[in-house]
mmCIF file of C-alpha atoms in Angstrom:
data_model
loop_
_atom_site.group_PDB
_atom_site.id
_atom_site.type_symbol
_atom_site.label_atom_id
_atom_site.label_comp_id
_atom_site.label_asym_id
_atom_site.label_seq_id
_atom_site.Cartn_x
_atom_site.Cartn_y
_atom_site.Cartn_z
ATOM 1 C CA UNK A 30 -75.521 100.259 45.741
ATOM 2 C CA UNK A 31 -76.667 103.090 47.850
ATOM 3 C CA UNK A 32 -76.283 103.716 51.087
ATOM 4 C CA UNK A 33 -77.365 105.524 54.563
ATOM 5 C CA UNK A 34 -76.014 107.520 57.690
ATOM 6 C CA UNK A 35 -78.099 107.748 60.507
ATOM 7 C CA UNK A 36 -77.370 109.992 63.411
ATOM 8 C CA UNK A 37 -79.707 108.859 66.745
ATOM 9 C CA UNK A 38 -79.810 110.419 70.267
ATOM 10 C CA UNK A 39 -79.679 108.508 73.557
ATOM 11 C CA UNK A 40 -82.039 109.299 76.325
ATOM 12 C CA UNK A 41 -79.862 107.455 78.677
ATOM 13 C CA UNK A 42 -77.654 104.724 77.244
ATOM 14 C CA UNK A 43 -78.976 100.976 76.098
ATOM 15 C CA UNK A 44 -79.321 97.407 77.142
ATOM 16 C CA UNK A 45 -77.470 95.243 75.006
ATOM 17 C CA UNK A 46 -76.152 92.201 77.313
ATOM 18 C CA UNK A 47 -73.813 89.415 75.791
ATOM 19 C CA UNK A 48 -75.595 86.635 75.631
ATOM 20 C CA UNK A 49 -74.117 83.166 77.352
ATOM 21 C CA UNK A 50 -72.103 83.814 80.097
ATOM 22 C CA UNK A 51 -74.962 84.148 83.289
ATOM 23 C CA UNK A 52 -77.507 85.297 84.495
ATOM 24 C CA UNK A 53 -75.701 88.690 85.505
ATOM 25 C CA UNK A 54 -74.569 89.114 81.676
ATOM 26 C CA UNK A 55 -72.568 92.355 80.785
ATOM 27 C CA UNK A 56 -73.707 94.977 78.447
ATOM 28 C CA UNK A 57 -71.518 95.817 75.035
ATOM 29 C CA UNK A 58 -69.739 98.865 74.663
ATOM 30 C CA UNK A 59 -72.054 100.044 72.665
ATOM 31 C CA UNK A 60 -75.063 98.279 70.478
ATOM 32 C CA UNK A 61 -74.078 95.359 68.357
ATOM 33 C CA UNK A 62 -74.257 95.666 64.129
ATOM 34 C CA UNK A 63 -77.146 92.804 64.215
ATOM 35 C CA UNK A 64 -79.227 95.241 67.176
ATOM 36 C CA UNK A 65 -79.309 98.067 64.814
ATOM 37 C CA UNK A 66 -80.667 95.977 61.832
ATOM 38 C CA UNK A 67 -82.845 94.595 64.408
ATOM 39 C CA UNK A 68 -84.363 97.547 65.220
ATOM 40 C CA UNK A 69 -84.402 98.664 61.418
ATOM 41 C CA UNK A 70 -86.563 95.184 60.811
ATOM 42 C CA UNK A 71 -89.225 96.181 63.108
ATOM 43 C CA UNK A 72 -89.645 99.364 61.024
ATOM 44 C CA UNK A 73 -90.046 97.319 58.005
ATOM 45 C CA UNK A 74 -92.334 94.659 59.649
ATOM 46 C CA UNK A 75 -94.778 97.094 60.475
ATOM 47 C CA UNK A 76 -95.351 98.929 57.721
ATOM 48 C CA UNK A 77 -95.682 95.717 55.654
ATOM 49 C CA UNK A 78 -97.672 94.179 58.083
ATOM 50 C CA UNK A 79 -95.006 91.466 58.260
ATOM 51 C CA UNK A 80 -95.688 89.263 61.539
ATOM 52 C CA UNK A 81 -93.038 88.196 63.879
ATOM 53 C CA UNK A 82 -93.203 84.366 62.838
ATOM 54 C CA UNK A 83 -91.303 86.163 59.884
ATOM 55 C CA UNK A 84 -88.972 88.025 61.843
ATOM 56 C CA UNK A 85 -85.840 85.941 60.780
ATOM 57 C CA UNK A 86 -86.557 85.414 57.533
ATOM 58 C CA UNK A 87 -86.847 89.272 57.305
ATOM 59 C CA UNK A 88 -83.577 89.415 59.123
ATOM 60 C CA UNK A 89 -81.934 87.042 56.783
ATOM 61 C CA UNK A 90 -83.054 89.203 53.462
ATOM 62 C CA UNK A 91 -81.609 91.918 54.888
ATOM 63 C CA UNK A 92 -78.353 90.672 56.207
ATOM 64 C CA UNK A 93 -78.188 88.703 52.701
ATOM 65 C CA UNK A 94 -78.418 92.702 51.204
ATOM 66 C CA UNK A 95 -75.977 94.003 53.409
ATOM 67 C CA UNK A 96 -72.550 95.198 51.920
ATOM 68 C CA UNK A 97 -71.576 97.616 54.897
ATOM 69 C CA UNK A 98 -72.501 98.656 58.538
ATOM 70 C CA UNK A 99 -70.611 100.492 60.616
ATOM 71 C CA UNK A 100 -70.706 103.104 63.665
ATOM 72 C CA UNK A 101 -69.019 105.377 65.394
ATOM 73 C CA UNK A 102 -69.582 107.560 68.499
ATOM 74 C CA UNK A 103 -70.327 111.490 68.073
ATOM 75 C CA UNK A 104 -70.105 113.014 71.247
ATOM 76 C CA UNK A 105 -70.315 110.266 73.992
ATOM 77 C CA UNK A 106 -68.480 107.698 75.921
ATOM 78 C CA UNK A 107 -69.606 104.462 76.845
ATOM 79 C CA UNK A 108 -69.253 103.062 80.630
ATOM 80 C CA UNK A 109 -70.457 99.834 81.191
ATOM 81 C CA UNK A 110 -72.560 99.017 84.515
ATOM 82 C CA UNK A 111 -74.995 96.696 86.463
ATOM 83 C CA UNK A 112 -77.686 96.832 88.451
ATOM 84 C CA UNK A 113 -80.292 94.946 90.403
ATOM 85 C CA UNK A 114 -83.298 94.081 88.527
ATOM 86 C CA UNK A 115 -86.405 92.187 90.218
ATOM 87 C CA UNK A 116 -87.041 88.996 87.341
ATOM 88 C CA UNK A 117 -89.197 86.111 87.361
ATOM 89 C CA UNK A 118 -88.039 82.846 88.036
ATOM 90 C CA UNK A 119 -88.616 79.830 85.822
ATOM 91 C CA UNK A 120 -87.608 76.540 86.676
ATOM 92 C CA UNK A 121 -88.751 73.515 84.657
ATOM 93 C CA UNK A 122 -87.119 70.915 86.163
ATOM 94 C CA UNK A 123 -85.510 69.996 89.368
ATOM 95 C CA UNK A 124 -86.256 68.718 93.281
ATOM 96 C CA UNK A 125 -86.313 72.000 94.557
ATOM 97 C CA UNK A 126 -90.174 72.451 91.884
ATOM 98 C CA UNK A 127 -91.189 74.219 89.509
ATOM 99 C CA UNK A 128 -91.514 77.776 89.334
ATOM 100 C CA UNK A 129 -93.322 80.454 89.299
ATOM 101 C CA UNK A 130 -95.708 79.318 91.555
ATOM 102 C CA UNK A 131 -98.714 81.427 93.017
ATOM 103 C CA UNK A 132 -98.240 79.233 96.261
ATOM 104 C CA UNK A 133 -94.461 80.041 96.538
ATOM 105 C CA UNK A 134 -93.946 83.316 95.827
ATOM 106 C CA UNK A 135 -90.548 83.327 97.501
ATOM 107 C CA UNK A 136 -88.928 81.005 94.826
ATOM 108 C CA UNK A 137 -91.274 82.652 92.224
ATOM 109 C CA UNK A 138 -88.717 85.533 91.658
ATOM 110 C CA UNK A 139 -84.883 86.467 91.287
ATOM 111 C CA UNK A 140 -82.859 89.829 91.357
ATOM 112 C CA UNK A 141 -79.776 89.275 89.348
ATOM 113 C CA UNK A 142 -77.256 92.199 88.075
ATOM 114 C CA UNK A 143 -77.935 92.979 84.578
ATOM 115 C CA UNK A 144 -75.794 94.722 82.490
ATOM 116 C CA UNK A 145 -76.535 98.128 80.700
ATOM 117 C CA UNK A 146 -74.106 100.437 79.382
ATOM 118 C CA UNK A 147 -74.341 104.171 79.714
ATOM 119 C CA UNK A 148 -73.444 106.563 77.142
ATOM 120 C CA UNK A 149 -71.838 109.967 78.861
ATOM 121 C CA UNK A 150 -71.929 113.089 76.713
ATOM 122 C CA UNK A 151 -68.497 114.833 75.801
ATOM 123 C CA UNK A 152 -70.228 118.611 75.089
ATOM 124 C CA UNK A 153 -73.529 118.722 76.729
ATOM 125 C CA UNK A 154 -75.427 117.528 74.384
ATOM 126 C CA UNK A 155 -77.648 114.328 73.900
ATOM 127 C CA UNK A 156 -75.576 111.431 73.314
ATOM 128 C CA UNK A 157 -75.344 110.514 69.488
ATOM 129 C CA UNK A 158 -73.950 107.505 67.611
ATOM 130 C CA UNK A 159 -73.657 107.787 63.729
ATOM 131 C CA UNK A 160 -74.406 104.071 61.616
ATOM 132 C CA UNK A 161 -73.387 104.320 57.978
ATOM 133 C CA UNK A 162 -74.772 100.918 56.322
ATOM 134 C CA UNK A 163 -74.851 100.018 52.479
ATOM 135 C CA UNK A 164 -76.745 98.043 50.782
ATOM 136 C CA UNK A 165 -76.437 95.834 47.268
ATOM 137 C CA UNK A 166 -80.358 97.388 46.503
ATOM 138 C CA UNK A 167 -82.751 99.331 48.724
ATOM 139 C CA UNK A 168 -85.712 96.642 47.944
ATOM 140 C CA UNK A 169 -86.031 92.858 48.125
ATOM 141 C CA UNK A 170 -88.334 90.360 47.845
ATOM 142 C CA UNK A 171 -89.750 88.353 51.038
ATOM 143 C CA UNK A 172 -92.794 85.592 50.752
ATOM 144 C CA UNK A 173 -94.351 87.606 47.624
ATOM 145 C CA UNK A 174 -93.530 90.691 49.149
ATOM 146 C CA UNK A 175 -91.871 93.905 47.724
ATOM 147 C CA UNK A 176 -89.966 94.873 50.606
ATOM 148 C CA UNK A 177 -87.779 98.602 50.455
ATOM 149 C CA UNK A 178 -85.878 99.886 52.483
ATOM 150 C CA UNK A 179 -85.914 103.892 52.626
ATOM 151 C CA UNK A 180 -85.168 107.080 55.059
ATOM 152 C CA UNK A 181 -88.262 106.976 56.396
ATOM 153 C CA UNK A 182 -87.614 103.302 58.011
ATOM 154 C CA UNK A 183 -84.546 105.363 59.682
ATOM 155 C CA UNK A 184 -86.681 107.849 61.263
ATOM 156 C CA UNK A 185 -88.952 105.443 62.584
ATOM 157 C CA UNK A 186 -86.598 104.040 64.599
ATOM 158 C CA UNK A 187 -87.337 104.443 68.269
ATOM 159 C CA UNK A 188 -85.293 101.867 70.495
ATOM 160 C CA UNK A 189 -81.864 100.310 69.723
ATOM 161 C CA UNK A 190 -81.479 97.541 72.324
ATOM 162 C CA UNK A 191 -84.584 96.392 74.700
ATOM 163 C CA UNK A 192 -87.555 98.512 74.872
ATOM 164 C CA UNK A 193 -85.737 100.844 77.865
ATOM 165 C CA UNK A 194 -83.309 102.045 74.938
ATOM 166 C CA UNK A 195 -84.887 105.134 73.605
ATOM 167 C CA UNK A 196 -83.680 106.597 70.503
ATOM 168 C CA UNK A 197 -84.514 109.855 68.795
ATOM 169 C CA UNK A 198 -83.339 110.040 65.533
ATOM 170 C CA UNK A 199 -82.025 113.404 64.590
ATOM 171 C CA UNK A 200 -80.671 113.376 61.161
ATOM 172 C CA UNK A 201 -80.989 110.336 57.796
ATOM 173 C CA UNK A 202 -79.195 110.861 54.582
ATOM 174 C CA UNK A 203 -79.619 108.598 51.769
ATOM 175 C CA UNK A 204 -76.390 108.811 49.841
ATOM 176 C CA UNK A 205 -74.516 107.450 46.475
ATOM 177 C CA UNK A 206 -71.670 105.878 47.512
ATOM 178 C CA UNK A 207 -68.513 104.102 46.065
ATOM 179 C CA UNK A 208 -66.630 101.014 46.558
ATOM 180 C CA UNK A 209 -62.914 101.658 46.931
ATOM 181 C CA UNK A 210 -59.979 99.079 48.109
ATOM 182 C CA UNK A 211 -56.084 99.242 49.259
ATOM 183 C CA UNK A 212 -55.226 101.328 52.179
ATOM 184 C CA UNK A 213 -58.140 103.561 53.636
ATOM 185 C CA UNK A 214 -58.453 105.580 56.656
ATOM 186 C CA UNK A 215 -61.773 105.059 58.774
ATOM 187 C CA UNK A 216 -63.344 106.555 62.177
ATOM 188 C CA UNK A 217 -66.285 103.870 62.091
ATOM 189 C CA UNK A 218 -65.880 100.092 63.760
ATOM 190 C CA UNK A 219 -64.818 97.512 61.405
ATOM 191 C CA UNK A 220 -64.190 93.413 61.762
ATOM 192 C CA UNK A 221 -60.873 92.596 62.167
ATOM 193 C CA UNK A 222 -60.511 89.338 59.647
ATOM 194 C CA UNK A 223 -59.519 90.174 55.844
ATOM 195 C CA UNK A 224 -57.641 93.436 56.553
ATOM 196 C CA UNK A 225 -54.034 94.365 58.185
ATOM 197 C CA UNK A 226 -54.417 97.097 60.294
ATOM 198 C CA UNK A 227 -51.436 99.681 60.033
ATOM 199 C CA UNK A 228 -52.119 102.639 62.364
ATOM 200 C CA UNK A 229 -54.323 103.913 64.586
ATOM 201 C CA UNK A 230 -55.252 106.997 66.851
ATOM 202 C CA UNK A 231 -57.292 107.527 69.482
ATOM 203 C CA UNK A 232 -58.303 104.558 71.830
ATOM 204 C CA UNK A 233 -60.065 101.425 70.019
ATOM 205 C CA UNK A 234 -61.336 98.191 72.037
ATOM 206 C CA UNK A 235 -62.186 94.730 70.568
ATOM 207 C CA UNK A 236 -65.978 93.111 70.781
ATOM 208 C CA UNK A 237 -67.524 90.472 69.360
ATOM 209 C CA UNK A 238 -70.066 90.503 67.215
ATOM 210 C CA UNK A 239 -72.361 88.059 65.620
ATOM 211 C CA UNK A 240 -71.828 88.341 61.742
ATOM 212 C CA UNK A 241 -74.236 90.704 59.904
ATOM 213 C CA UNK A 242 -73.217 90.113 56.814
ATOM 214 C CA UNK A 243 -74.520 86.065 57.085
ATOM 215 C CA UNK A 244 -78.135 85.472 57.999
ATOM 216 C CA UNK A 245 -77.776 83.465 61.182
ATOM 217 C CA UNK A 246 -81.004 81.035 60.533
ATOM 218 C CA UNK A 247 -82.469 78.537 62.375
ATOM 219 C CA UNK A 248 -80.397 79.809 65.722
ATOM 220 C CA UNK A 249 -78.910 82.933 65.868
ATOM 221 C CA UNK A 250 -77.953 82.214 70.010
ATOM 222 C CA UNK A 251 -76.028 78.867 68.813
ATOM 223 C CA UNK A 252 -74.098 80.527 66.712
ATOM 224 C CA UNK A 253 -72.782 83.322 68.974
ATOM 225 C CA UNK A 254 -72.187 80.088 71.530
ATOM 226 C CA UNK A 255 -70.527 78.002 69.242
ATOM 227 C CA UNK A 256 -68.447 81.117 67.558
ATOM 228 C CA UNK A 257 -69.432 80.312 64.175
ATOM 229 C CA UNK A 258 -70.212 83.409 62.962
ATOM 230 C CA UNK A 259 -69.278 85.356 65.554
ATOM 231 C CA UNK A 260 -66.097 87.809 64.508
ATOM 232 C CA UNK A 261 -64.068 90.366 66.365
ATOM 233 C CA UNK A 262 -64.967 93.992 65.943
ATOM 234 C CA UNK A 263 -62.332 96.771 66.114
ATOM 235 C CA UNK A 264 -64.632 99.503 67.691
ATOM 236 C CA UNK A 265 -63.639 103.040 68.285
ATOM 237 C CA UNK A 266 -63.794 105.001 72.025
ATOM 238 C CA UNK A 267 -64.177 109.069 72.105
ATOM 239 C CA UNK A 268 -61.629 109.398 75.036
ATOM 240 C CA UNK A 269 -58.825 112.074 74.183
ATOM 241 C CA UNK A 270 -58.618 112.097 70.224
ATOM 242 C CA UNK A 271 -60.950 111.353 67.788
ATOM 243 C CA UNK A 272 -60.481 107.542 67.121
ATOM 244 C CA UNK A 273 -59.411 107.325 63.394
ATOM 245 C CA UNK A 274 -57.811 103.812 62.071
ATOM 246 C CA UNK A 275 -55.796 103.137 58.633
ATOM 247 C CA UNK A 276 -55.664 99.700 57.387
ATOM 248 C CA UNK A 277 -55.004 97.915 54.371
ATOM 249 C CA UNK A 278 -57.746 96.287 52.454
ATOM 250 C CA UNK A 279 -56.923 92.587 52.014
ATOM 251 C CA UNK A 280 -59.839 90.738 51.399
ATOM 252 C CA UNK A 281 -62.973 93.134 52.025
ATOM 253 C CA UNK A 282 -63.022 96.031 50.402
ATOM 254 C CA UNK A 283 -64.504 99.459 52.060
ATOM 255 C CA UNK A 284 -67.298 101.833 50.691
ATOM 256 C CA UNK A 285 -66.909 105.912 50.711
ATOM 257 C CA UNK A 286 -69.734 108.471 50.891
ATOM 258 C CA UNK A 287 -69.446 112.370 51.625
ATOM 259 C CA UNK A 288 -65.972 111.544 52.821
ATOM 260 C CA UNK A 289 -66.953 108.945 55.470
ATOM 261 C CA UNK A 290 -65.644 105.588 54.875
ATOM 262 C CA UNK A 291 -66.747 102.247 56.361
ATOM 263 C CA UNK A 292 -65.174 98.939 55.888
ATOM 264 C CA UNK A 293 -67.153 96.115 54.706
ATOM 265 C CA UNK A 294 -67.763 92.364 52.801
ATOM 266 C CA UNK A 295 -67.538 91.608 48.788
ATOM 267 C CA UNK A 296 -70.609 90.180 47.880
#
């Protein structure tokens, strides 16, 4: 096993809208397990030369080597807003025609609300989220390829969300960790299913979260629709005290490095 904890700055917040509910989707509190190994894929793909076709596959490996993944704010506070945003307009079928169309330029476009979620500092400072994520092994294999994963796919990390949500990452540790099981204490976001949660301080929400422990091939959207392998997230807010949660370990078992704990799967 080994595993990593990644601290990132914010220039501004992120874009990371739930998918399936409109056109004038909200943004998550702040950016979904399956974003961040997103964005950690891209780092991968392009030093391997790996083209998007494979994108999923790549996704899938890594999800399928995923023990842990967790975060937890540093110094910031989410707030969740929308705003107008000029789109284009596609229609395929319909009486009113199709669109866009160079000859109707007034049906060509739309201006829905789109979410996006702001992240406020507490001290001054550039907003920061900490991920801690563990892995079964740092390397796979993927179409004949070695792939591994290191610190320096970490600090190439540039955007968690869409391509508005700069990141600047500021410090990557790659640690020895240990699995450990019963009761635990945690200040990172952890599902919900397999554990009893005992006590709690600070303020923690719910979200849900496609699965990023189960490679979500052919359709990742379908299965977030459908709630297949989408599961509740306990996730903690930085409003008064420093969220910190104790639960008992039922059927997942948590992994500790340097003192920071994160609840994960048994695979």
């Amino acid at each position: 096993m080994i595993a990593f904890i990644a601290d990132y700055e914010f220039s501004w917040g992120f874009q990371a809208r739930i998918a399936g509910l409109s056109k004038t989707s909200p943004s998550f509190h702040y950016p979904p397990p399956t974003t961040f190994l997103g964005a950690l894929a891209e780092t991968v793909a392009k030093d391997l030369a790996i083209p998007e076709s494979k994108g999923r596959n790549l996704m899938a490996k890594i999800s399928d080597n995923l023990l842990a993944i967790g975060f937890r704010p540093l110094n910031c506070i989410p707030i969740k807003y929308s705003d107008i945003n000029r789109i284009l307009s596609i229609r395929i079928s319909g009486e009113a025609g199709l669109c866009p169309n160079p000859q109707d330029l007034k049906k060509s476009f739309d201006s829905p609300a789109r979410g996006k979620t702001i992240l406020c500092s507490t001290d001054g400072e550039a907003p920061k989220i900490r991920w801690f994520l563990v892995f079964k092994d740092n390397s796979f294999d993927l179409d004949g390829k070695r792939v591994k994963i290191d610190e320096s796919n970490f600090w190439k990390i540039h955007r968690v969300g869409s391509k508005e949500s700069v990141v600047s990452a500021v410090n990557v540790e790659k640690l020895t960790v240990q699995q450990i099981s019963g009761v635990v204490y945690t200040k990172y976001c952890y599902p919900i299913e397999g554990l009893k949660e005992i006590d709690r301080r600070g303020r923690w929400e719910f979200e849900v979260y496609i699965n990023p422990y189960e490679p979500s091939l052919p359709d990742p959207l379908s299965n977030y629709f459908s709630g297949k392998k989408a599961i509740p997230f306990r996730i903690p807010l930085l409003k008064g005290l420093e969220p910190e949660s104790k639960v008992e370990l039922l059927d997942c078992v948590a992994y500790e490095a340097n003192g920071e704990v994160v609840v994960g799967c048994r695979k």
